PDB file of C-alpha atoms in Angstrom:
ATOM      1  CA  UNK A   1       3.769  17.961 -32.086  1.00 39.00           C
ATOM      2  CA  UNK A   2       5.341  15.000 -29.404  1.00 36.00           C
ATOM      3  CA  UNK A   3       3.536  11.938 -30.043  1.00 42.00           C
ATOM      4  CA  UNK A   4       2.435   9.642 -27.695  1.00 40.00           C
ATOM      5  CA  UNK A   5       5.689   7.412 -28.120  1.00 40.00           C
ATOM      6  CA  UNK A   6       7.611  10.536 -27.627  1.00 35.00           C
ATOM      7  CA  UNK A   7       5.505  11.586 -24.624  1.00 34.00           C
ATOM      8  CA  UNK A   8       5.624   8.477 -22.938  1.00 33.00           C
ATOM      9  CA  UNK A   9       9.927   8.687 -23.086  1.00 35.00           C
ATOM     10  CA  UNK A  10       9.142  12.377 -21.985  1.00 32.00           C
ATOM     11  CA  UNK A  11       7.429  10.970 -18.628  1.00 34.00           C
ATOM     12  CA  UNK A  12       9.863   8.120 -18.155  1.00 33.00           C
ATOM     13  CA  UNK A  13      12.433  10.846 -17.819  1.00 31.00           C
ATOM     14  CA  UNK A  14      11.211  13.330 -16.060  1.00 34.00           C
ATOM     15  CA  UNK A  15      13.459  13.024 -12.902  1.00 33.00           C
ATOM     16  CA  UNK A  16      16.694  11.068 -12.488  1.00 28.00           C
ATOM     17  CA  UNK A  17      15.754   9.503  -9.370  1.00 28.00           C
ATOM     18  CA  UNK A  18      13.584   7.522 -11.042  1.00 28.00           C
ATOM     19  CA  UNK A  19      16.260   5.256 -12.505  1.00 28.00           C
ATOM     20  CA  UNK A  20      14.667   5.028 -15.805  1.00 26.00           C
ATOM     21  CA  UNK A  21      11.194   3.681 -14.517  1.00 26.00           C
ATOM     22  CA  UNK A  22       8.534   6.111 -15.141  1.00 25.00           C
ATOM     23  CA  UNK A  23       7.026   5.874 -11.282  1.00 26.00           C
ATOM     24  CA  UNK A  24       8.396   6.754  -8.304  1.00 27.00           C
ATOM     25  CA  UNK A  25       7.272   5.236  -5.388  1.00 27.00           C
ATOM     26  CA  UNK A  26       4.581   2.571  -5.839  1.00 32.00           C
ATOM     27  CA  UNK A  27       1.470   1.149  -3.713  1.00 38.00           C
ATOM     28  CA  UNK A  28       0.757  -2.018  -5.428  1.00 41.00           C
ATOM     29  CA  UNK A  29      -2.368  -4.244  -4.220  1.00 42.00           C
ATOM     30  CA  UNK A  30      -3.151  -7.384  -6.331  1.00 39.00           C
ATOM     31  CA  UNK A  31      -6.290  -9.807  -5.737  1.00 33.00           C
ATOM     32  CA  UNK A  32      -6.090 -13.556  -6.557  1.00 30.00           C
ATOM     33  CA  UNK A  33      -9.427 -14.642  -6.942  1.00 33.00           C
ATOM     34  CA  UNK A  34     -10.900 -16.422  -4.865  1.00 31.00           C
ATOM     35  CA  UNK A  35      -8.492 -13.386  -4.933  1.00 37.00           C
ATOM     36  CA  UNK A  36      -5.283 -12.927  -3.132  1.00 36.00           C
ATOM     37  CA  UNK A  37      -3.628  -9.552  -3.231  1.00 37.00           C
ATOM     38  CA  UNK A  38      -0.732  -7.862  -3.038  1.00 38.00           C
ATOM     39  CA  UNK A  39       0.281  -4.502  -1.846  1.00 36.00           C
ATOM     40  CA  UNK A  40       3.443  -3.285  -2.632  1.00 36.00           C
ATOM     41  CA  UNK A  41       5.408  -0.170  -1.684  1.00 34.00           C
ATOM     42  CA  UNK A  42       8.546   0.521  -4.355  1.00 34.00           C
ATOM     43  CA  UNK A  43      10.654   3.601  -4.791  1.00 37.00           C
ATOM     44  CA  UNK A  44      12.347   2.811  -7.694  1.00 38.00           C
ATOM     45  CA  UNK A  45      10.898  -0.191  -9.907  1.00 43.00           C
ATOM     46  CA  UNK A  46      10.576  -1.277 -13.529  1.00 64.00           C
ATOM     47  CA  UNK A  47       7.023  -0.952 -14.214  1.00 75.00           C
ATOM     48  CA  UNK A  48       6.703  -4.147 -14.838  1.00 83.00           C
ATOM     49  CA  UNK A  49       8.316  -5.490 -12.049  1.00 83.00           C
ATOM     50  CA  UNK A  50       5.333  -6.110  -9.582  1.00 83.00           C
ATOM     51  CA  UNK A  51       2.908  -6.718 -11.890  1.00 88.00           C
ATOM     52  CA  UNK A  52       4.749  -9.414 -13.029  1.00 89.00           C
ATOM     53  CA  UNK A  53       5.387 -10.890  -9.301  1.00 88.00           C
ATOM     54  CA  UNK A  54       2.540 -10.533  -8.801  1.00 88.00           C
ATOM     55  CA  UNK A  55       0.836 -12.611 -11.695  1.00 90.00           C
ATOM     56  CA  UNK A  56       3.496 -15.463 -10.972  1.00 90.00           C
ATOM     57  CA  UNK A  57       1.879 -15.369  -7.214  1.00 90.00           C
ATOM     58  CA  UNK A  58      -1.313 -16.200  -8.362  1.00 90.00           C
ATOM     59  CA  UNK A  59      -2.764 -12.278  -8.585  1.00 90.00           C
ATOM     60  CA  UNK A  60      -5.809 -11.802 -10.629  1.00 90.00           C
ATOM     61  CA  UNK A  61      -6.029  -8.292 -10.207  1.00 91.00           C
ATOM     62  CA  UNK A  62      -3.871  -5.305  -8.926  1.00 89.00           C
ATOM     63  CA  UNK A  63      -3.905  -1.586  -7.933  1.00 89.00           C
ATOM     64  CA  UNK A  64      -1.549   0.763  -7.003  1.00 88.00           C
ATOM     65  CA  UNK A  65      -1.229   3.778  -5.023  1.00 92.00           C
ATOM     66  CA  UNK A  66      -2.624   7.761  -5.416  1.00 96.00           C
ATOM     67  CA  UNK A  67      -0.895   9.410  -8.546  1.00 96.00           C
ATOM     68  CA  UNK A  68       1.266   6.231  -8.537  1.00 92.00           C
ATOM     69  CA  UNK A  69       3.372   7.428 -11.364  1.00 90.00           C
ATOM     70  CA  UNK A  70       4.545  10.328  -9.798  1.00 94.00           C
ATOM     71  CA  UNK A  71       6.358  11.750  -6.554  1.00 94.00           C
ATOM     72  CA  UNK A  72       3.395  12.819  -4.280  1.00 96.00           C
ATOM     73  CA  UNK A  73       3.777  16.825  -5.617  1.00 97.00           C
ATOM     74  CA  UNK A  74       0.852  18.072  -3.480  1.00 98.00           C
ATOM     75  CA  UNK A  75       3.868  18.617  -1.007  1.00 97.00           C
ATOM     76  CA  UNK A  76       3.902  22.337  -2.433  1.00 98.00           C
ATOM     77  CA  UNK A  77       1.640  24.126  -5.017  1.00 98.00           C
ATOM     78  CA  UNK A  78       4.302  24.825  -8.115  1.00 98.00           C
ATOM     79  CA  UNK A  79       2.658  24.510 -11.947  1.00 97.00           C
ATOM     80  CA  UNK A  80       5.776  22.753 -13.313  1.00 97.00           C
ATOM     81  CA  UNK A  81       3.983  19.890 -11.764  1.00 97.00           C
ATOM     82  CA  UNK A  82       1.426  19.914 -14.299  1.00 97.00           C
ATOM     83  CA  UNK A  83       3.425  18.293 -16.779  1.00 96.00           C
ATOM     84  CA  UNK A  84       2.984  15.064 -14.713  1.00 96.00           C
ATOM     85  CA  UNK A  85      -1.087  15.237 -16.368  1.00 98.00           C
ATOM     86  CA  UNK A  86      -1.799  12.722 -19.173  1.00 97.00           C
ATOM     87  CA  UNK A  87      -5.308  11.798 -20.660  1.00 98.00           C
ATOM     88  CA  UNK A  88      -6.599   8.996 -19.824  1.00 98.00           C
ATOM     89  CA  UNK A  89      -7.602   6.524 -21.232  1.00 98.00           C
ATOM     90  CA  UNK A  90      -5.265   7.340 -23.941  1.00 97.00           C
ATOM     91  CA  UNK A  91      -2.098   8.820 -22.192  1.00 97.00           C
ATOM     92  CA  UNK A  92       1.174   6.456 -22.094  1.00 95.00           C
ATOM     93  CA  UNK A  93       0.669   5.347 -18.070  1.00 95.00           C
ATOM     94  CA  UNK A  94      -2.664   3.741 -19.156  1.00 97.00           C
ATOM     95  CA  UNK A  95      -1.940   2.536 -22.637  1.00 97.00           C
ATOM     96  CA  UNK A  96       1.545   0.732 -21.095  1.00 96.00           C
ATOM     97  CA  UNK A  97      -0.460  -0.866 -17.928  1.00 96.00           C
ATOM     98  CA  UNK A  98      -3.053  -2.288 -20.736  1.00 97.00           C
ATOM     99  CA  UNK A  99      -0.045  -3.678 -22.312  1.00 97.00           C
ATOM    100  CA  UNK A 100       0.925  -5.399 -18.986  1.00 96.00           C
ATOM    101  CA  UNK A 101      -2.530  -6.106 -18.552  1.00 97.00           C
ATOM    102  CA  UNK A 102      -2.944  -8.385 -21.221  1.00 97.00           C
ATOM    103  CA  UNK A 103       0.599 -10.202 -20.682  1.00 96.00           C
ATOM    104  CA  UNK A 104      -0.453 -10.688 -16.838  1.00 95.00           C
ATOM    105  CA  UNK A 105      -3.767 -11.423 -17.596  1.00 95.00           C
ATOM    106  CA  UNK A 106      -4.134  -9.393 -14.571  1.00 93.00           C
ATOM    107  CA  UNK A 107      -7.275  -6.640 -13.910  1.00 95.00           C
ATOM    108  CA  UNK A 108      -5.435  -3.024 -12.966  1.00 95.00           C
ATOM    109  CA  UNK A 109      -6.750  -0.483 -11.132  1.00 96.00           C
ATOM    110  CA  UNK A 110      -4.103   2.563 -12.259  1.00 96.00           C
ATOM    111  CA  UNK A 111      -4.137   6.337 -10.263  1.00 97.00           C
ATOM    112  CA  UNK A 112      -2.736   8.942 -12.118  1.00 97.00           C
ATOM    113  CA  UNK A 113      -3.175  12.387 -12.630  1.00 98.00           C
ATOM    114  CA  UNK A 114      -5.765  13.241 -15.359  1.00 98.00           C
ATOM    115  CA  UNK A 115      -5.803  15.749 -18.089  1.00 98.00           C
ATOM    116  CA  UNK A 116      -9.447  16.193 -20.153  1.00 98.00           C
ATOM    117  CA  UNK A 117      -8.712  19.411 -21.498  1.00 97.00           C
ATOM    118  CA  UNK A 118      -6.496  22.817 -20.685  1.00 96.00           C
ATOM    119  CA  UNK A 119      -7.519  23.625 -17.515  1.00 96.00           C
ATOM    120  CA  UNK A 120      -9.532  21.226 -16.045  1.00 98.00           C
ATOM    121  CA  UNK A 121      -7.621  18.552 -14.688  1.00 98.00           C
ATOM    122  CA  UNK A 122      -8.547  15.199 -12.240  1.00 98.00           C
ATOM    123  CA  UNK A 123      -7.345  12.983  -9.481  1.00 98.00           C
ATOM    124  CA  UNK A 124      -8.285   9.456 -11.669  1.00 98.00           C
ATOM    125  CA  UNK A 125      -7.830   5.947 -11.864  1.00 98.00           C
ATOM    126  CA  UNK A 126      -8.525   3.751 -14.727  1.00 98.00           C
ATOM    127  CA  UNK A 127      -9.685   0.252 -14.661  1.00 98.00           C
ATOM    128  CA  UNK A 128      -8.380  -1.864 -16.693  1.00 98.00           C
ATOM    129  CA  UNK A 129      -9.716  -5.577 -17.421  1.00 98.00           C
ATOM    130  CA  UNK A 130      -7.117  -8.238 -17.836  1.00 97.00           C
ATOM    131  CA  UNK A 131      -7.454  -8.532 -21.789  1.00 98.00           C
ATOM    132  CA  UNK A 132      -5.975  -5.388 -21.476  1.00 98.00           C
ATOM    133  CA  UNK A 133      -9.106  -3.497 -22.069  1.00 98.00           C
ATOM    134  CA  UNK A 134     -10.628  -0.261 -20.385  1.00 98.00           C
ATOM    135  CA  UNK A 135     -12.900  -0.277 -18.372  1.00 98.00           C
ATOM    136  CA  UNK A 136     -14.083   3.036 -17.380  1.00 98.00           C
ATOM    137  CA  UNK A 137     -12.483   5.810 -14.895  1.00 98.00           C
ATOM    138  CA  UNK A 138     -13.370   6.735 -10.897  1.00 99.00           C
ATOM    139  CA  UNK A 139     -12.288  10.632 -10.269  1.00 99.00           C
ATOM    140  CA  UNK A 140     -12.132  11.572  -7.203  1.00 98.00           C
ATOM    141  CA  UNK A 141     -14.797  13.414  -5.631  1.00 98.00           C
ATOM    142  CA  UNK A 142     -13.024  15.259  -1.888  1.00 98.00           C
ATOM    143  CA  UNK A 143     -10.520  17.069  -2.876  1.00 98.00           C
ATOM    144  CA  UNK A 144      -8.171  18.569   0.382  1.00 98.00           C
ATOM    145  CA  UNK A 145      -6.213  21.842   0.803  1.00 98.00           C
ATOM    146  CA  UNK A 146      -3.935  22.093   3.507  1.00 96.00           C
ATOM    147  CA  UNK A 147      -0.084  21.906   4.233  1.00 95.00           C
ATOM    148  CA  UNK A 148       1.525  19.008   2.728  1.00 96.00           C
ATOM    149  CA  UNK A 149      -1.491  18.294   0.352  1.00 97.00           C
ATOM    150  CA  UNK A 150      -2.038  20.953  -1.635  1.00 98.00           C
ATOM    151  CA  UNK A 151      -4.506  19.166  -3.904  1.00 98.00           C
ATOM    152  CA  UNK A 152      -6.823  21.626  -4.770  1.00 98.00           C
ATOM    153  CA  UNK A 153      -4.477  23.448  -6.629  1.00 98.00           C
ATOM    154  CA  UNK A 154      -4.767  20.552  -8.969  1.00 98.00           C
ATOM    155  CA  UNK A 155      -6.861  19.237  -9.110  1.00 98.00           C
ATOM    156  CA  UNK A 156     -11.175  19.823  -9.535  1.00 98.00           C
ATOM    157  CA  UNK A 157     -13.300  17.634  -7.753  1.00 98.00           C
ATOM    158  CA  UNK A 158     -14.617  14.510  -9.406  1.00 98.00           C
ATOM    159  CA  UNK A 159     -17.838  14.360 -11.503  1.00 98.00           C
ATOM    160  CA  UNK A 160     -17.850  10.818 -12.515  1.00 98.00           C
ATOM    161  CA  UNK A 161     -20.288   9.683  -9.441  1.00 98.00           C
ATOM    162  CA  UNK A 162     -18.911   6.099  -7.942  1.00 97.00           C
ATOM    163  CA  UNK A 163     -19.254   3.316 -10.938  1.00 98.00           C
ATOM    164  CA  UNK A 164     -18.718   0.275 -10.267  1.00 98.00           C
ATOM    165  CA  UNK A 165     -17.073  -1.985 -13.235  1.00 98.00           C
ATOM    166  CA  UNK A 166     -17.744  -5.976 -14.232  1.00 98.00           C
ATOM    167  CA  UNK A 167     -14.234  -7.292 -14.403  1.00 97.00           C
ATOM    168  CA  UNK A 168     -12.557 -10.755 -14.837  1.00 96.00           C
ATOM    169  CA  UNK A 169     -12.606 -11.073 -10.854  1.00 95.00           C
ATOM    170  CA  UNK A 170     -16.104  -9.622  -9.680  1.00 96.00           C
ATOM    171  CA  UNK A 171     -17.533  -6.055  -9.406  1.00 97.00           C
ATOM    172  CA  UNK A 172     -14.529  -3.249  -8.626  1.00 97.00           C
ATOM    173  CA  UNK A 173     -15.233   0.250  -6.758  1.00 98.00           C
ATOM    174  CA  UNK A 174     -12.530   2.628  -6.222  1.00 98.00           C
ATOM    175  CA  UNK A 175     -12.589   5.969  -3.815  1.00 98.00           C
ATOM    176  CA  UNK A 176      -9.364   7.229  -3.769  1.00 98.00           C
ATOM    177  CA  UNK A 177      -7.037   8.573  -0.293  1.00 98.00           C
ATOM    178  CA  UNK A 178      -9.412  11.801   0.840  1.00 98.00           C
ATOM    179  CA  UNK A 179     -12.950  10.328   0.299  1.00 98.00           C
ATOM    180  CA  UNK A 180     -12.113   7.742   2.347  1.00 98.00           C
ATOM    181  CA  UNK A 181     -13.463   9.847   5.486  1.00 98.00           C
ATOM    182  CA  UNK A 182     -17.129  10.432   3.840  1.00 97.00           C
ATOM    183  CA  UNK A 183     -19.015   7.850   4.472  1.00 97.00           C
ATOM    184  CA  UNK A 184     -21.773   8.303   1.542  1.00 96.00           C
ATOM    185  CA  UNK A 185     -19.346   6.823  -1.238  1.00 98.00           C
ATOM    186  CA  UNK A 186     -18.762   3.615   0.492  1.00 98.00           C
ATOM    187  CA  UNK A 187     -21.948   3.645   0.562  1.00 98.00           C
ATOM    188  CA  UNK A 188     -22.976   4.260  -3.134  1.00 98.00           C
ATOM    189  CA  UNK A 189     -20.320   1.698  -4.202  1.00 98.00           C
ATOM    190  CA  UNK A 190     -22.519  -1.022  -1.869  1.00 98.00           C
ATOM    191  CA  UNK A 191     -25.685   0.023  -3.906  1.00 98.00           C
ATOM    192  CA  UNK A 192     -23.989  -0.305  -7.110  1.00 98.00           C
ATOM    193  CA  UNK A 193     -22.973  -4.010  -6.178  1.00 98.00           C
ATOM    194  CA  UNK A 194     -19.066  -3.821  -5.053  1.00 98.00           C
ATOM    195  CA  UNK A 195     -17.686  -6.810  -3.829  1.00 97.00           C
ATOM    196  CA  UNK A 196     -13.993  -4.997  -3.701  1.00 97.00           C
ATOM    197  CA  UNK A 197     -13.122  -0.958  -2.994  1.00 98.00           C
ATOM    198  CA  UNK A 198      -9.351  -0.029  -3.928  1.00 97.00           C
ATOM    199  CA  UNK A 199      -8.736   3.064  -1.674  1.00 97.00           C
ATOM    200  CA  UNK A 200      -5.400   4.037  -3.185  1.00 96.00           C
ATOM    201  CA  UNK A 201      -3.664   7.058  -0.990  1.00 96.00           C
ATOM    202  CA  UNK A 202      -0.895   8.971  -0.090  1.00 96.00           C
ATOM    203  CA  UNK A 203      -1.010   9.974   3.964  1.00 95.00           C
ATOM    204  CA  UNK A 204       1.700  10.196   6.296  1.00 95.00           C
ATOM    205  CA  UNK A 205       2.201  10.148   9.891  1.00 93.00           C
ATOM    206  CA  UNK A 206       1.039  12.904  12.469  1.00 83.00           C
ATOM    207  CA  UNK A 207      -2.191  13.693  10.177  1.00 80.00           C
ATOM    208  CA  UNK A 208      -4.330  10.757   9.888  1.00 88.00           C
ATOM    209  CA  UNK A 209      -2.422   7.886  10.925  1.00 91.00           C
ATOM    210  CA  UNK A 210      -4.544   6.938  13.914  1.00 93.00           C
ATOM    211  CA  UNK A 211      -7.503   6.514  11.612  1.00 96.00           C
ATOM    212  CA  UNK A 212      -5.742   4.391   8.431  1.00 97.00           C
ATOM    213  CA  UNK A 213      -6.627   1.179  10.197  1.00 96.00           C
ATOM    214  CA  UNK A 214      -9.917   2.762  11.786  1.00 97.00           C
ATOM    215  CA  UNK A 215     -12.242   3.969   8.759  1.00 97.00           C
ATOM    216  CA  UNK A 216     -11.714   1.240   6.108  1.00 98.00           C
ATOM    217  CA  UNK A 217     -12.477  -1.262   8.947  1.00 98.00           C
ATOM    218  CA  UNK A 218     -15.436   0.559   9.781  1.00 98.00           C
ATOM    219  CA  UNK A 219     -16.713   1.391   5.826  1.00 98.00           C
ATOM    220  CA  UNK A 220     -15.712  -2.783   4.875  1.00 98.00           C
ATOM    221  CA  UNK A 221     -18.073  -4.088   8.176  1.00 98.00           C
ATOM    222  CA  UNK A 222     -21.115  -0.817   7.041  1.00 98.00           C
ATOM    223  CA  UNK A 223     -21.066  -1.706   3.826  1.00 98.00           C
ATOM    224  CA  UNK A 224     -20.400  -5.777   3.504  1.00 98.00           C
ATOM    225  CA  UNK A 225     -17.417  -5.925   0.947  1.00 98.00           C
ATOM    226  CA  UNK A 226     -13.897  -6.226   1.006  1.00 97.00           C
ATOM    227  CA  UNK A 227     -11.539  -3.135   0.605  1.00 97.00           C
ATOM    228  CA  UNK A 228      -7.658  -2.658  -0.146  1.00 95.00           C
ATOM    229  CA  UNK A 229      -6.526  -0.015   1.381  1.00 95.00           C
ATOM    230  CA  UNK A 230      -2.779   1.145  -0.904  1.00 94.00           C
ATOM    231  CA  UNK A 231      -1.058   3.871   0.837  1.00 94.00           C
ATOM    232  CA  UNK A 232       2.998   5.169   0.053  1.00 93.00           C
ATOM    233  CA  UNK A 233       5.822   4.516   2.259  1.00 92.00           C
ATOM    234  CA  UNK A 234       8.693   6.688   3.299  1.00 93.00           C
ATOM    235  CA  UNK A 235      10.102  10.249   2.441  1.00 93.00           C
ATOM    236  CA  UNK A 236       9.782  11.931  -0.706  1.00 93.00           C
ATOM    237  CA  UNK A 237      10.606  14.488  -2.808  1.00 89.00           C
ATOM    238  CA  UNK A 238       8.922  18.593  -2.423  1.00 94.00           C
ATOM    239  CA  UNK A 239       7.776  18.045   1.119  1.00 94.00           C
ATOM    240  CA  UNK A 240       8.518  16.183   4.908  1.00 94.00           C
ATOM    241  CA  UNK A 241       5.848  13.945   4.684  1.00 95.00           C
ATOM    242  CA  UNK A 242       5.891  10.917   6.077  1.00 95.00           C
ATOM    243  CA  UNK A 243       3.987   8.244   4.391  1.00 95.00           C
ATOM    244  CA  UNK A 244       3.636   5.131   6.401  1.00 95.00           C
ATOM    245  CA  UNK A 245       3.032   2.519   4.169  1.00 94.00           C
ATOM    246  CA  UNK A 246       0.693  -0.071   6.549  1.00 94.00           C
ATOM    247  CA  UNK A 247      -1.362  -1.473   3.411  1.00 94.00           C
ATOM    248  CA  UNK A 248      -3.631  -3.993   3.864  1.00 94.00           C
ATOM    249  CA  UNK A 249      -7.256  -5.624   3.398  1.00 95.00           C
ATOM    250  CA  UNK A 250      -9.462  -5.489   5.248  1.00 97.00           C
ATOM    251  CA  UNK A 251     -12.702  -8.087   5.103  1.00 97.00           C
ATOM    252  CA  UNK A 252     -17.079  -7.234   5.272  1.00 98.00           C
ATOM    253  CA  UNK A 253     -16.231  -8.141   8.691  1.00 98.00           C
ATOM    254  CA  UNK A 254     -13.886  -5.456   9.372  1.00 98.00           C
ATOM    255  CA  UNK A 255     -10.816  -7.513   9.637  1.00 98.00           C
ATOM    256  CA  UNK A 256      -7.591  -7.730   8.664  1.00 97.00           C
ATOM    257  CA  UNK A 257      -6.575 -10.009   6.589  1.00 95.00           C
ATOM    258  CA  UNK A 258      -3.644 -12.005   7.582  1.00 92.00           C
ATOM    259  CA  UNK A 259      -2.563  -8.408   8.839  1.00 94.00           C
ATOM    260  CA  UNK A 260      -0.829  -5.488   7.194  1.00 94.00           C
ATOM    261  CA  UNK A 261       2.280  -4.438   5.478  1.00 93.00           C
ATOM    262  CA  UNK A 262       5.192  -3.091   7.252  1.00 92.00           C
ATOM    263  CA  UNK A 263       5.013   1.116   7.815  1.00 94.00           C
ATOM    264  CA  UNK A 264       8.588   1.456   7.202  1.00 92.00           C
ATOM    265  CA  UNK A 265       9.738  -0.329   4.155  1.00 87.00           C
ATOM    266  CA  UNK A 266       8.774  -1.914   0.397  1.00 81.00           C
ATOM    267  CA  UNK A 267       6.551  -5.230   0.138  1.00 79.00           C
ATOM    268  CA  UNK A 268       4.558  -7.207  -1.847  1.00 78.00           C
ATOM    269  CA  UNK A 269       1.551  -8.645  -0.110  1.00 79.00           C
ATOM    270  CA  UNK A 270      -0.494 -11.483  -1.467  1.00 79.00           C
ATOM    271  CA  UNK A 271      -3.522 -12.512   0.209  1.00 87.00           C
ATOM    272  CA  UNK A 272      -6.658 -14.692  -0.328  1.00 88.00           C
ATOM    273  CA  UNK A 273     -10.084 -13.116  -0.525  1.00 90.00           C
ATOM    274  CA  UNK A 274     -13.156 -15.522  -0.481  1.00 93.00           C
ATOM    275  CA  UNK A 275     -15.839 -13.520  -1.485  1.00 95.00           C
ATOM    276  CA  UNK A 276     -18.663 -15.750  -0.133  1.00 96.00           C
ATOM    277  CA  UNK A 277     -18.173 -14.579   2.436  1.00 97.00           C
ATOM    278  CA  UNK A 278     -19.794 -11.080   1.320  1.00 97.00           C
ATOM    279  CA  UNK A 279     -22.983 -13.267   0.971  1.00 97.00           C
ATOM    280  CA  UNK A 280     -22.741 -14.818   4.572  1.00 97.00           C
ATOM    281  CA  UNK A 281     -22.018 -11.539   5.763  1.00 98.00           C
ATOM    282  CA  UNK A 282     -24.972  -9.821   4.243  1.00 97.00           C
ATOM    283  CA  UNK A 283     -27.269 -12.595   5.805  1.00 97.00           C
ATOM    284  CA  UNK A 284     -26.548 -12.614   8.830  1.00 97.00           C
ATOM    285  CA  UNK A 285     -26.220  -8.333   9.469  1.00 97.00           C
ATOM    286  CA  UNK A 286     -28.931  -7.197   6.625  1.00 97.00           C
ATOM    287  CA  UNK A 287     -28.352  -3.631   6.437  1.00 97.00           C
ATOM    288  CA  UNK A 288     -29.343  -2.937   2.919  1.00 97.00           C
ATOM    289  CA  UNK A 289     -32.553  -4.527   3.554  1.00 97.00           C
ATOM    290  CA  UNK A 290     -32.996  -2.544   7.214  1.00 97.00           C
ATOM    291  CA  UNK A 291     -31.622   1.250   5.690  1.00 96.00           C
ATOM    292  CA  UNK A 292     -34.410   3.978   5.534  1.00 96.00           C
ATOM    293  CA  UNK A 293     -33.648   5.963   2.119  1.00 94.00           C
ATOM    294  CA  UNK A 294     -37.408   7.425   2.618  1.00 94.00           C
ATOM    295  CA  UNK A 295     -36.060   8.804   5.799  1.00 95.00           C
ATOM    296  CA  UNK A 296     -33.013  10.613   4.493  1.00 93.00           C
ATOM    297  CA  UNK A 297     -33.834  13.450   2.946  1.00 91.00           C
ATOM    298  CA  UNK A 298     -32.203  15.934   5.004  1.00 90.00           C
ATOM    299  CA  UNK A 299     -28.453  14.433   4.755  1.00 87.00           C
ATOM    300  CA  UNK A 300     -28.830  16.095   0.714  1.00 83.00           C
ATOM    301  CA  UNK A 301     -29.964  19.288   1.418  1.00 83.00           C
ATOM    302  CA  UNK A 302     -27.457  21.997   2.870  1.00 66.00           C
TER     303      UNK A 302
END
């Protein structure tokens, strides 16, 4: 029987392109509370390099791109890619990130391919607190099935609702990639008290680039919290998708925090976020006060 340690070694060695690291391309976001936020898109890195670099700059929370510990295999429909799936939280990736969270003192949002049991697979993000404790997970609700994004082949729809986690840096939520096109989840996270929502993504030119800098700012304004929009960058094995990076942080007024990351190269983006802005905005625009849930019944029918 394969032990967890040997399984971790198997994860690391699945593809020689990894140069010994167990993820292929990441987009990392860290936030310093009054948080500061890195957004990174390296292709070949040691798993501890960017968390350590972010922590050295004062980052207190770090997040990664969608299914960060693998190439974006959903460009094809091939059963061999089920090998990337692992349990959450007891799989090797989350366990390793718990160690890194303790070492760096950072909260971590860790998106992986989860296996719950045979035949039950999810696109998941684990949330780890700054002391390394596992807080819980979010499972992606909305699963696309279009060319280059054959996700229904691999993932079941999420079934854990829209949890918000009390972390060392504040109340953190997660909404994964294609989820961002659906406003209901953004609102559910706001109603649950989210201050910062991570949106780990794998999105490419030609399909959604024109929406990337519209949707999350609009969601940040409508729901009056910060959003960390994280994307891969460049081309990977298994397809022609050209991931355009452009990771960024957007504030509750819909403004980018000191600009976006590059759309062509890897980088570590660190930003300072003032969570006090959330209350200022909510006192100016009382969207939560003025909403009419009593009138929205038809939205949940059909």
